[in-house]
mmCIF file of C-alpha atoms and ligand atoms in Angstrom:
data_model
loop_
_atom_site.group_PDB
_atom_site.id
_atom_site.type_symbol
_atom_site.label_atom_id
_atom_site.label_comp_id
_atom_site.label_asym_id
_atom_site.label_seq_id
_atom_site.Cartn_x
_atom_site.Cartn_y
_atom_site.Cartn_z
ATOM 1 C CA MET I 1174 -0.005 0.005 -0.010
ATOM 2 C CA TYR I 1175 1.265 3.462 -0.856
ATOM 3 C CA ASN I 1176 2.745 5.711 1.823
ATOM 4 C CA THR I 1177 3.399 9.253 0.706
ATOM 5 C CA ARG I 1178 3.421 12.742 2.185
ATOM 6 C CA LYS I 1179 2.625 16.059 0.582
ATOM 7 C CA ILE I 1180 5.375 18.686 0.694
ATOM 8 C CA SER I 1181 3.407 21.266 -1.244
ATOM 9 C CA ALA I 1182 0.425 21.233 -3.547
ATOM 10 C CA ASP I 1183 2.669 20.129 -6.425
ATOM 11 C CA LEU I 1184 5.353 18.149 -4.654
ATOM 12 C CA THR I 1185 5.085 14.777 -2.923
ATOM 13 C CA TRP I 1186 7.595 12.727 -0.961
ATOM 14 C CA ILE I 1187 7.404 9.199 -2.309
ATOM 15 C CA GLY I 1188 10.455 7.671 -0.625
ATOM 16 C CA ALA I 1189 10.766 4.810 1.816
ATOM 17 C CA SER I 1190 12.810 3.670 4.807
ATOM 18 C CA ASP I 1191 14.814 0.551 5.611
ATOM 19 C CA ARG I 1192 15.234 -0.523 9.214
ATOM 20 C CA ARG I 1193 16.640 -3.962 8.430
ATOM 21 C CA LEU I 1194 19.868 -2.990 6.781
ATOM 22 C CA ALA I 1195 22.775 -3.458 9.251
ATOM 23 C CA LEU I 1196 25.501 -1.624 7.309
ATOM 24 C CA PHE I 1197 24.911 1.213 4.909
ATOM 25 C CA GLU I 1198 27.275 0.851 1.946
ATOM 26 C CA ASN I 1199 28.210 -2.412 3.719
ATOM 27 C CA VAL I 1200 30.414 -0.273 5.979
ATOM 28 C CA TYR I 1201 28.436 2.019 8.297
ATOM 29 C CA PRO I 1202 26.195 0.763 11.130
ATOM 30 C CA ILE I 1203 22.814 2.442 10.951
ATOM 31 C CA PRO I 1204 21.032 1.627 14.174
ATOM 32 C CA LEU I 1205 18.277 4.159 13.332
ATOM 33 C CA GLY I 1206 17.818 2.817 9.790
ATOM 34 C CA ILE I 1207 18.025 4.825 6.614
ATOM 35 C CA SER I 1208 15.590 6.590 4.300
ATOM 36 C CA TYR I 1209 15.822 6.804 0.538
ATOM 37 C CA ASN I 1210 13.948 9.891 -0.573
ATOM 38 C CA SER I 1211 12.333 10.305 -3.923
ATOM 39 C CA TYR I 1212 10.090 13.162 -4.974
ATOM 40 C CA LEU I 1213 7.336 13.583 -7.501
ATOM 41 C CA LEU I 1214 6.503 16.962 -8.941
ATOM 42 C CA ASN I 1215 3.024 17.098 -10.445
ATOM 43 C CA ASP I 1216 3.099 20.045 -12.871
ATOM 44 C CA GLU I 1217 1.809 20.211 -16.449
ATOM 45 C CA LYS I 1218 4.464 17.594 -16.879
ATOM 46 C CA THR I 1219 5.193 14.985 -14.209
ATOM 47 C CA VAL I 1220 8.690 14.903 -12.898
ATOM 48 C CA LEU I 1221 10.363 12.232 -10.735
ATOM 49 C CA LEU I 1222 13.445 13.375 -8.840
ATOM 50 C CA ASP I 1223 15.649 10.342 -8.210
ATOM 51 C CA THR I 1224 14.547 6.861 -7.268
ATOM 52 C CA VAL I 1225 15.482 4.546 -4.410
ATOM 53 C CA ASP I 1226 17.526 1.605 -3.298
ATOM 54 C CA SER I 1227 16.283 -1.752 -4.576
ATOM 55 C CA SER I 1228 15.517 -2.816 -0.955
ATOM 56 C CA VAL I 1229 12.518 -0.503 -0.894
ATOM 57 C CA SER I 1230 11.501 -0.697 -4.513
ATOM 58 C CA LYS I 1231 8.086 -2.275 -3.912
ATOM 59 C CA GLN I 1232 7.039 0.602 -1.665
ATOM 60 C CA PHE I 1233 8.517 3.115 -4.091
ATOM 61 C CA PHE I 1234 6.592 1.875 -7.156
ATOM 62 C CA GLU I 1235 3.310 1.802 -5.172
ATOM 63 C CA ASN I 1236 3.998 5.389 -3.955
ATOM 64 C CA LEU I 1237 4.874 6.556 -7.483
ATOM 65 C CA GLN I 1238 1.746 5.031 -9.030
ATOM 66 C CA PHE I 1239 -0.413 6.626 -6.317
ATOM 67 C CA ALA I 1240 1.198 10.057 -6.593
ATOM 68 C CA LEU I 1241 0.904 10.014 -10.396
ATOM 69 C CA ASN I 1242 -2.858 9.461 -9.916
ATOM 70 C CA GLY I 1243 -3.309 7.921 -13.331
ATOM 71 C CA ARG I 1244 -0.962 10.286 -15.157
ATOM 72 C CA THR I 1245 2.063 9.077 -17.056
ATOM 73 C CA LEU I 1246 5.613 9.901 -16.055
ATOM 74 C CA ASP I 1247 7.251 12.507 -18.279
ATOM 75 C CA TYR I 1248 10.677 13.167 -16.732
ATOM 76 C CA VAL I 1249 13.038 11.380 -14.420
ATOM 77 C CA ILE I 1250 15.785 13.671 -13.068
ATOM 78 C CA VAL I 1251 18.815 11.700 -11.957
ATOM 79 C CA ASN I 1252 20.758 13.899 -9.536
ATOM 80 C CA HIS I 1253 22.998 11.044 -8.321
ATOM 81 C CA MET I 1254 23.744 7.755 -10.038
ATOM 82 C CA GLU I 1255 24.745 5.776 -6.973
ATOM 83 C CA PRO I 1256 22.596 2.652 -6.675
ATOM 84 C CA ASP I 1257 21.032 3.657 -3.344
ATOM 85 C CA HIS I 1258 19.151 6.258 -5.422
ATOM 86 C CA CYS I 1259 18.975 4.825 -8.892
ATOM 87 C CA ALA I 1260 18.792 1.059 -8.609
ATOM 88 C CA GLU I 1261 15.345 1.071 -10.136
ATOM 89 C CA ILE I 1262 15.938 3.187 -13.236
ATOM 90 C CA ALA I 1263 15.944 0.240 -15.654
ATOM 91 C CA ASN I 1264 12.756 -1.177 -14.073
ATOM 92 C CA LEU I 1265 11.188 2.235 -14.049
ATOM 93 C CA LEU I 1266 11.707 2.603 -17.800
ATOM 94 C CA LYS I 1267 10.027 -0.742 -18.362
ATOM 95 C CA ILE I 1268 6.898 0.595 -16.622
ATOM 96 C CA TYR I 1269 7.078 4.103 -18.046
ATOM 97 C CA PRO I 1270 8.845 3.612 -21.411
ATOM 98 C CA ASN I 1271 8.074 7.169 -22.552
ATOM 99 C CA ALA I 1272 9.698 8.858 -19.605
ATOM 100 C CA LYS I 1273 12.681 10.978 -20.481
ATOM 101 C CA ILE I 1274 15.830 10.735 -18.360
ATOM 102 C CA VAL I 1275 17.202 14.160 -17.405
ATOM 103 C CA CYS I 1276 20.865 13.876 -16.444
ATOM 104 C CA ASN I 1277 24.383 15.021 -17.290
ATOM 105 C CA ALA I 1278 26.743 13.265 -19.708
ATOM 106 C CA GLN I 1279 28.646 11.465 -16.919
ATOM 107 C CA THR I 1280 25.428 10.165 -15.433
ATOM 108 C CA LYS I 1281 24.370 8.829 -18.823
ATOM 109 C CA LYS I 1282 27.645 6.981 -19.069
ATOM 110 C CA MET I 1283 27.121 5.457 -15.612
ATOM 111 C CA ILE I 1284 23.565 4.404 -16.465
ATOM 112 C CA GLY I 1285 25.160 2.453 -19.347
ATOM 113 C CA GLN I 1286 27.722 0.933 -17.018
ATOM 114 C CA PHE I 1287 25.257 -0.108 -14.284
ATOM 115 C CA PHE I 1288 22.402 -1.346 -16.444
ATOM 116 C CA ALA I 1289 24.039 -2.149 -19.802
ATOM 117 C CA LEU I 1290 21.460 0.369 -20.986
ATOM 118 C CA ASN I 1291 22.315 2.624 -23.909
ATOM 119 C CA LEU I 1292 19.616 5.232 -23.687
ATOM 120 C CA PRO I 1293 18.504 6.371 -27.109
ATOM 121 C CA GLU I 1294 19.025 10.071 -27.747
ATOM 122 C CA GLN I 1295 15.332 10.806 -27.791
ATOM 123 C CA GLN I 1296 14.927 9.338 -24.291
ATOM 124 C CA CYS I 1297 17.669 11.401 -22.709
ATOM 125 C CA ILE I 1298 17.817 15.132 -22.008
ATOM 126 C CA LEU I 1299 21.464 15.932 -21.278
ATOM 127 C CA VAL I 1300 21.962 18.931 -19.059
ATOM 128 C CA LYS I 1301 24.920 20.969 -17.904
ATOM 129 C CA GLU I 1302 25.536 23.764 -15.387
ATOM 130 C CA GLY I 1303 22.737 26.308 -15.418
ATOM 131 C CA ASP I 1304 20.446 24.543 -17.861
ATOM 132 C CA VAL I 1305 16.759 24.803 -17.122
ATOM 133 C CA LEU I 1306 13.736 22.602 -17.703
ATOM 134 C CA ASN I 1307 10.298 24.099 -17.828
ATOM 135 C CA THR I 1308 7.580 21.731 -16.698
ATOM 136 C CA GLY I 1309 4.610 24.171 -16.747
ATOM 137 C CA LYS I 1310 4.454 26.304 -13.615
ATOM 138 C CA HIS I 1311 7.844 25.160 -12.463
ATOM 139 C CA THR I 1312 11.281 26.017 -13.746
ATOM 140 C CA LEU I 1313 14.002 23.575 -12.718
ATOM 141 C CA ARG I 1314 17.620 24.627 -12.866
ATOM 142 C CA PHE I 1315 20.458 22.181 -12.797
ATOM 143 C CA ILE I 1316 23.644 22.887 -10.805
ATOM 144 C CA MET I 1317 26.616 20.595 -11.056
ATOM 145 C CA ALA I 1318 28.010 19.377 -7.663
ATOM 146 C CA PRO I 1319 30.899 17.044 -8.614
ATOM 147 C CA MET I 1320 32.229 14.842 -5.824
ATOM 148 C CA VAL I 1321 29.360 15.623 -3.463
ATOM 149 C CA HIS I 1322 29.619 12.523 -3.310
ATOM 150 C CA TRP I 1323 30.390 11.091 -6.770
ATOM 151 C CA PRO I 1324 31.682 12.923 -9.834
ATOM 152 C CA GLU I 1325 28.359 12.958 -11.702
ATOM 153 C CA VAL I 1326 26.384 14.546 -8.856
ATOM 154 C CA MET I 1327 24.181 17.541 -9.655
ATOM 155 C CA VAL I 1328 21.487 19.268 -7.674
ATOM 156 C CA THR I 1329 18.219 20.639 -8.979
ATOM 157 C CA TYR I 1330 16.785 23.994 -7.954
ATOM 158 C CA ASP I 1331 13.094 24.622 -8.416
ATOM 159 C CA GLU I 1332 12.940 28.353 -9.040
ATOM 160 C CA THR I 1333 9.195 28.418 -8.623
ATOM 161 C CA GLU I 1334 8.972 26.996 -5.083
ATOM 162 C CA LYS I 1335 12.638 27.821 -4.129
ATOM 163 C CA THR I 1336 13.327 24.163 -3.412
ATOM 164 C CA LEU I 1337 16.817 22.716 -3.602
ATOM 165 C CA PHE I 1338 16.872 19.005 -4.382
ATOM 166 C CA SER I 1339 20.303 18.532 -2.858
ATOM 167 C CA ALA I 1340 21.196 14.874 -3.627
ATOM 168 C CA ASP I 1341 23.417 13.449 -0.840
ATOM 169 C CA ALA I 1342 24.122 16.903 0.569
ATOM 170 C CA PHE I 1343 22.197 17.714 3.791
ATOM 171 C CA GLY I 1344 21.330 14.035 4.257
ATOM 172 C CA THR I 1345 21.038 12.218 7.557
ATOM 173 C CA PHE I 1346 21.275 8.621 8.649
ATOM 174 C CA GLY I 1347 18.032 7.361 10.110
ATOM 175 C CA ALA I 1348 14.728 6.097 8.850
ATOM 176 C CA LEU I 1349 11.856 8.562 8.551
ATOM 177 C CA ASN I 1350 9.158 7.711 11.071
ATOM 178 C CA GLY I 1351 6.157 9.517 9.634
ATOM 179 C CA ASN I 1352 7.837 12.854 10.293
ATOM 180 C CA ILE I 1353 9.629 13.752 7.089
ATOM 181 C CA PHE I 1354 10.413 17.416 7.966
ATOM 182 C CA ALA I 1355 13.310 18.335 10.288
ATOM 183 C CA ASP I 1356 11.034 20.752 12.119
ATOM 184 C CA GLU I 1357 8.725 17.864 13.069
ATOM 185 C CA VAL I 1358 11.400 16.337 15.290
ATOM 186 C CA ASP I 1359 13.992 17.522 17.814
ATOM 187 C CA PHE I 1360 16.701 17.332 15.174
ATOM 188 C CA GLU I 1361 19.519 18.740 17.294
ATOM 189 C CA ARG I 1362 18.856 16.358 20.137
ATOM 190 C CA ASP I 1363 17.946 13.224 18.215
ATOM 191 C CA TYR I 1364 19.553 13.417 14.767
ATOM 192 C CA LEU I 1365 22.422 15.908 14.610
ATOM 193 C CA SER I 1366 24.993 13.305 15.615
ATOM 194 C CA GLU I 1367 23.721 10.981 12.854
ATOM 195 C CA ALA I 1368 23.737 13.835 10.342
ATOM 196 C CA ARG I 1369 27.322 14.574 11.340
ATOM 197 C CA ARG I 1370 28.280 10.890 11.060
ATOM 198 C CA TYR I 1371 26.617 10.722 7.699
ATOM 199 C CA TYR I 1372 28.297 13.838 6.388
ATOM 200 C CA THR I 1373 31.799 13.204 7.722
ATOM 201 C CA ASN I 1374 32.028 9.589 6.617
ATOM 202 C CA ILE I 1375 30.227 9.800 3.303
ATOM 203 C CA VAL I 1376 31.210 13.241 2.019
ATOM 204 C CA GLY I 1377 33.823 14.387 4.550
ATOM 205 C CA LYS I 1378 36.739 13.786 2.209
ATOM 206 C CA TYR I 1379 35.348 16.284 -0.258
ATOM 207 C CA GLY I 1380 35.276 19.482 1.782
ATOM 208 C CA PRO I 1381 36.394 21.805 -1.037
ATOM 209 C CA GLN I 1382 33.739 20.370 -3.345
ATOM 210 C CA VAL I 1383 31.057 20.819 -0.677
ATOM 211 C CA GLN I 1384 32.300 24.420 -0.170
ATOM 212 C CA ALA I 1385 31.909 24.968 -3.911
ATOM 213 C CA LEU I 1386 28.321 23.781 -3.755
ATOM 214 C CA LEU I 1387 27.617 25.912 -0.654
ATOM 215 C CA ASN I 1388 28.987 28.897 -2.579
ATOM 216 C CA LYS I 1389 26.657 28.283 -5.480
ATOM 217 C CA ALA I 1390 23.749 27.723 -3.077
ATOM 218 C CA SER I 1391 24.485 30.985 -1.309
ATOM 219 C CA GLY I 1392 23.427 32.805 -4.462
ATOM 220 C CA LEU I 1393 20.002 31.141 -4.395
ATOM 221 C CA GLU I 1394 16.939 31.932 -2.358
ATOM 222 C CA ILE I 1395 16.223 28.582 -0.724
ATOM 223 C CA ALA I 1396 13.021 27.931 1.139
ATOM 224 C CA ARG I 1397 13.266 24.223 1.241
ATOM 225 C CA ILE I 1398 15.982 21.550 0.982
ATOM 226 C CA CYS I 1399 15.001 18.088 -0.140
ATOM 227 C CA PRO I 1400 17.905 15.620 0.319
ATOM 228 C CA LEU I 1401 18.075 12.040 -0.733
ATOM 229 C CA HIS I 1402 18.395 10.709 2.819
ATOM 230 C CA GLY I 1403 16.707 11.864 5.970
ATOM 231 C CA PHE I 1404 14.668 14.991 6.741
ATOM 232 C CA ILE I 1405 13.424 17.766 4.494
ATOM 233 C CA TRP I 1406 14.394 21.251 5.653
ATOM 234 C CA ARG I 1407 11.856 24.052 5.460
ATOM 235 C CA ASP I 1408 12.724 25.869 8.669
ATOM 236 C CA ASN I 1409 16.034 26.869 10.360
ATOM 237 C CA LEU I 1410 17.969 26.116 7.154
ATOM 238 C CA ALA I 1411 20.743 28.528 8.036
ATOM 239 C CA TRP I 1412 21.536 26.536 11.207
ATOM 240 C CA PHE I 1413 22.094 23.305 9.243
ATOM 241 C CA ILE I 1414 23.930 25.087 6.389
ATOM 242 C CA GLU I 1415 26.255 26.606 8.991
ATOM 243 C CA LYS I 1416 27.066 23.106 10.312
ATOM 244 C CA TYR I 1417 27.898 22.086 6.765
ATOM 245 C CA ALA I 1418 30.102 25.069 6.291
ATOM 246 C CA LYS I 1419 32.103 24.113 9.390
ATOM 247 C CA TRP I 1420 32.397 20.451 8.425
ATOM 248 C CA ALA I 1421 33.432 21.328 4.866
ATOM 249 C CA ALA I 1422 36.113 23.703 6.147
ATOM 250 C CA TYR I 1423 37.346 21.054 8.660
ATOM 251 C CA GLU I 1424 36.783 23.511 11.463
ATOM 252 C CA PRO I 1425 35.994 22.041 14.863
ATOM 253 C CA GLU I 1426 32.473 22.787 16.058
ATOM 254 C CA GLU I 1427 33.604 22.833 19.690
ATOM 255 C CA LYS I 1428 36.592 22.850 21.937
ATOM 256 C CA GLY I 1429 36.967 19.385 23.370
ATOM 257 C CA VAL I 1430 39.190 16.357 23.607
ATOM 258 C CA VAL I 1431 38.496 13.017 21.876
ATOM 259 C CA ILE I 1432 40.643 10.262 23.403
ATOM 260 C CA THR I 1433 40.706 7.039 21.440
ATOM 261 C CA TYR I 1434 42.668 4.070 22.688
ATOM 262 C CA GLY I 1435 43.582 0.630 21.408
ATOM 263 C CA SER I 1436 44.414 -1.546 24.349
ATOM 264 C CA ILE I 1437 44.854 -5.310 24.796
ATOM 265 C CA TYR I 1438 45.337 -5.932 28.491
ATOM 266 C CA GLY I 1439 44.042 -2.625 29.833
ATOM 267 C CA ASN I 1440 47.329 -0.774 30.445
ATOM 268 C CA THR I 1441 47.034 1.586 27.503
ATOM 269 C CA GLN I 1442 43.417 2.181 28.440
ATOM 270 C CA ASN I 1443 44.612 3.016 31.949
ATOM 271 C CA ALA I 1444 46.902 5.716 30.626
ATOM 272 C CA ALA I 1445 44.012 7.140 28.585
ATOM 273 C CA GLU I 1446 41.644 7.072 31.564
ATOM 274 C CA ILE I 1447 44.195 8.842 33.826
ATOM 275 C CA LEU I 1448 44.696 11.538 31.139
ATOM 276 C CA ALA I 1449 40.895 12.047 31.023
ATOM 277 C CA SER I 1450 40.669 12.383 34.789
ATOM 278 C CA LYS I 1451 43.564 14.873 34.900
ATOM 279 C CA LEU I 1452 41.902 16.891 32.106
ATOM 280 C CA ALA I 1453 38.675 16.920 34.055
ATOM 281 C CA ASP I 1454 40.603 17.968 37.222
ATOM 282 C CA LYS I 1455 41.791 20.954 35.233
ATOM 283 C CA GLY I 1456 38.219 21.898 34.344
ATOM 284 C CA VAL I 1457 38.070 20.434 30.792
ATOM 285 C CA LYS I 1458 34.510 19.465 30.170
ATOM 286 C CA ASN I 1459 34.080 18.103 26.638
ATOM 287 C CA ILE I 1460 35.979 14.830 26.929
ATOM 288 C CA LYS I 1461 34.957 11.842 24.760
ATOM 289 C CA MET I 1462 36.629 8.489 25.049
ATOM 290 C CA PHE I 1463 36.446 5.573 22.674
ATOM 291 C CA ASP I 1464 37.857 2.043 22.653
ATOM 292 C CA VAL I 1465 38.820 1.630 19.039
ATOM 293 C CA SER I 1466 38.036 -2.060 19.185
ATOM 294 C CA GLN I 1467 34.512 -1.423 20.450
ATOM 295 C CA THR I 1468 33.250 1.675 18.626
ATOM 296 C CA HIS I 1469 32.846 1.686 14.840
ATOM 297 C CA ALA I 1470 35.350 4.046 13.220
ATOM 298 C CA SER I 1471 32.448 6.087 11.673
ATOM 299 C CA TYR I 1472 31.464 7.323 15.165
ATOM 300 C CA ILE I 1473 35.030 8.221 16.073
ATOM 301 C CA ILE I 1474 35.513 10.060 12.779
ATOM 302 C CA ALA I 1475 32.342 12.090 13.423
ATOM 303 C CA ASN I 1476 33.679 13.040 16.869
ATOM 304 C CA ALA I 1477 37.058 13.905 15.377
ATOM 305 C CA PHE I 1478 35.284 16.340 13.039
ATOM 306 C CA GLN I 1479 33.295 17.769 15.966
ATOM 307 C CA TYR I 1480 36.090 18.463 18.454
ATOM 308 C CA SER I 1481 39.329 20.385 18.432
ATOM 309 C CA HIS I 1482 41.793 18.054 20.207
ATOM 310 C CA LEU I 1483 42.501 14.398 19.457
ATOM 311 C CA VAL I 1484 44.490 11.972 21.551
ATOM 312 C CA PHE I 1485 45.377 8.547 20.205
ATOM 313 C CA ALA I 1486 46.763 5.875 22.530
ATOM 314 C CA ALA I 1487 47.764 2.512 21.109
ATOM 315 C CA VAL I 1488 49.856 -0.537 21.810
ATOM 316 C CA THR I 1489 52.507 -1.731 19.421
ATOM 317 C CA TYR I 1490 51.402 -4.708 17.432
ATOM 318 C CA ASN I 1491 53.336 -6.677 14.825
ATOM 319 C CA ALA I 1492 56.055 -4.000 15.102
ATOM 320 C CA GLY I 1493 53.446 -1.405 14.079
ATOM 321 C CA ILE I 1494 50.208 0.185 15.245
ATOM 322 C CA PHE I 1495 47.526 -1.940 16.977
ATOM 323 C CA VAL I 1496 45.466 -3.129 13.996
ATOM 324 C CA ASN I 1497 42.141 -1.431 14.819
ATOM 325 C CA MET I 1498 43.903 1.853 15.549
ATOM 326 C CA ASP I 1499 45.831 1.483 12.332
ATOM 327 C CA ASN I 1500 42.587 1.134 10.417
ATOM 328 C CA LEU I 1501 41.060 4.125 12.196
ATOM 329 C CA LEU I 1502 44.014 6.407 11.500
ATOM 330 C CA ARG I 1503 44.062 5.475 7.790
ATOM 331 C CA ASP I 1504 40.334 6.161 7.694
ATOM 332 C CA ILE I 1505 40.880 9.561 9.304
ATOM 333 C CA THR I 1506 43.623 10.542 6.876
ATOM 334 C CA ALA I 1507 41.512 9.270 3.944
ATOM 335 C CA HIS I 1508 38.883 11.766 5.063
ATOM 336 C CA ASN I 1509 41.281 14.672 4.948
ATOM 337 C CA LEU I 1510 40.619 15.930 8.468
ATOM 338 C CA GLN I 1511 42.503 19.161 9.201
ATOM 339 C CA ASN I 1512 43.075 21.853 11.795
ATOM 340 C CA ARG I 1513 43.383 19.736 14.883
ATOM 341 C CA ILE I 1514 45.729 19.484 17.854
ATOM 342 C CA ILE I 1515 46.895 15.954 18.317
ATOM 343 C CA ALA I 1516 48.686 13.987 21.044
ATOM 344 C CA THR I 1517 49.817 10.379 21.105
ATOM 345 C CA ILE I 1518 50.545 7.748 23.707
ATOM 346 C CA ASP I 1519 51.985 4.394 22.818
ATOM 347 C CA ASN I 1520 52.834 1.209 24.606
ATOM 348 C CA GLY I 1521 55.415 -1.462 23.905
ATOM 349 C CA THR I 1522 56.779 -4.179 26.156
ATOM 350 C CA TRP I 1523 60.020 -4.495 24.189
ATOM 351 C CA ALA I 1524 60.022 -2.177 21.148
ATOM 352 C CA ALA I 1525 57.375 0.552 21.171
ATOM 353 C CA MET I 1526 56.737 1.619 17.586
ATOM 354 C CA ALA I 1527 53.125 2.723 17.597
ATOM 355 C CA GLY I 1528 53.730 6.368 18.636
ATOM 356 C CA LYS I 1529 56.221 7.017 15.835
ATOM 357 C CA GLN I 1530 54.046 5.316 13.268
ATOM 358 C CA MET I 1531 50.807 6.917 14.415
ATOM 359 C CA ARG I 1532 52.451 10.329 14.003
ATOM 360 C CA GLU I 1533 53.760 9.442 10.559
ATOM 361 C CA GLU I 1534 50.223 8.551 9.472
ATOM 362 C CA LEU I 1535 48.648 11.615 11.118
ATOM 363 C CA ALA I 1536 51.326 13.916 9.704
ATOM 364 C CA LYS I 1537 49.516 13.538 6.362
ATOM 365 C CA LEU I 1538 46.726 15.767 7.778
ATOM 366 C CA LYS I 1539 46.972 19.422 6.889
ATOM 367 C CA ASN I 1540 47.378 22.075 9.509
ATOM 368 C CA CYS I 1541 47.549 19.756 12.510
ATOM 369 C CA THR I 1542 49.869 20.370 15.462
ATOM 370 C CA PHE I 1543 51.364 17.601 17.540
ATOM 371 C CA ILE I 1544 51.761 18.057 21.300
ATOM 372 C CA GLU I 1545 55.266 16.950 22.246
ATOM 373 C CA PRO I 1546 56.478 14.457 23.234
ATOM 374 C CA ASN I 1547 54.775 11.176 22.494
ATOM 375 C CA ILE I 1548 54.328 9.453 25.843
ATOM 376 C CA SER I 1549 55.718 5.904 25.702
ATOM 377 C CA VAL I 1550 54.465 3.323 28.217
ATOM 378 C CA LYS I 1551 56.535 0.192 28.826
ATOM 379 C CA SER I 1552 53.938 -2.524 29.457
ATOM 380 C CA ALA I 1553 52.218 -0.525 32.271
ATOM 381 C CA LEU I 1554 52.231 3.038 33.404
ATOM 382 C CA THR I 1555 54.635 3.765 36.318
ATOM 383 C CA GLU I 1556 54.214 6.122 39.212
ATOM 384 C CA ALA I 1557 57.035 8.201 37.755
ATOM 385 C CA GLN I 1558 55.133 8.571 34.428
ATOM 386 C CA LEU I 1559 52.137 10.153 36.053
ATOM 387 C CA ALA I 1560 54.024 13.465 35.788
ATOM 388 C CA GLU I 1561 54.229 12.967 32.005
ATOM 389 C CA ILE I 1562 50.446 12.428 31.826
ATOM 390 C CA GLU I 1563 49.946 15.458 34.084
ATOM 391 C CA GLN I 1564 52.159 17.523 31.775
ATOM 392 C CA LEU I 1565 50.221 16.366 28.710
ATOM 393 C CA ALA I 1566 46.917 17.249 30.370
ATOM 394 C CA GLU I 1567 48.340 20.702 31.149
ATOM 395 C CA GLN I 1568 49.494 21.198 27.570
ATOM 396 C CA ILE I 1569 46.083 20.144 26.197
ATOM 397 C CA LYS I 1570 44.257 22.431 28.638
ATOM 398 C CA ASN I 1571 46.480 25.350 27.810
ATOM 399 C CA SER I 1572 45.902 24.911 24.054
ATOM 400 C CA LEU I 1573 42.128 24.597 24.323
HETATM 401 FE FE1 FEO H 2026 23.135 8.257 -0.972
HETATM 402 FE FE2 FEO H 2026 26.104 8.840 -2.619
HETATM 403 O O1 FEO H 2026 24.401 7.998 -2.300
#
């Protein structure tokens, strides 16, 4: 049975949610589920904006048929050709063979690659930056947004209703539970952390490209943002756009210390815990601590984007960095995090190597400062080393 919601007289949300999927992109835990948003514009022409993941295709096709209300489908705008939004294009064209695909040249190429589908010229309207499509009352303008998140990405701006169909940008992890608008929930309390985790892990690497899109968007009057995942924004847009501006610039949102440790027998954890207590003694309030073997890297990366100071504590393992910490650090450098103050603690019973190697990996990050020196624990922290931890806490506090 169809399940849709009206956004305006002409625009209908026809997406669906998945609460069964354990790992989005087979990588990211999504305990709150995920939504795949699709939109139908009923104008003189009918316009579908993106489709959905195949996991929710049954719901999507029922929604589409209902929202069309007996009309045929004239246009399908493909803003993003990743399969979580376009898995159903080939099936869609079987049901609506006269629909025209509106996309850019790179998207057309990808459609061919994914579906072995060579769209005939008359079925494809190729668009580029600034092109417009008139559908009756509505004028849709296409704005290229390469690498937000794939190279073919574009966004569509409805000049008539001032709606930005923003593709992956402004998305959020989490299923939609009836409430499809951000102003229908307590977004900051319940969803901001998942929005941050979504942004930083999915698009975080591409800050300059997100900034380019934000620059283009700043020239538009935007009353509504319709992303492909999560809530639609029609209120308090500036607040969320400001978050994006900070994330894209790799600026910390808050002063605070994220301590992440990789510990086998608890001694490295002990050093991390003592550091946290000494920081707290000095009045530091925003302290987050993660066991790298317990917390999925995506959560730690989101925290690393949120806070100003990062401490990594890890044992030496196979003459290198403890494996889970090694993976995390590579993930962080792959996401191009910048502008942080970093400290390291390592542990080695006979040849401590982790500190040196952690710093070598983290030195790839731009504009990051290391607090000196690396603290090196030999099996277990000694009474004499408490002064080193105390000194590190003091240095962190002074640089906050
Ligand atoms: Fe939600 Fe890049 O796809």
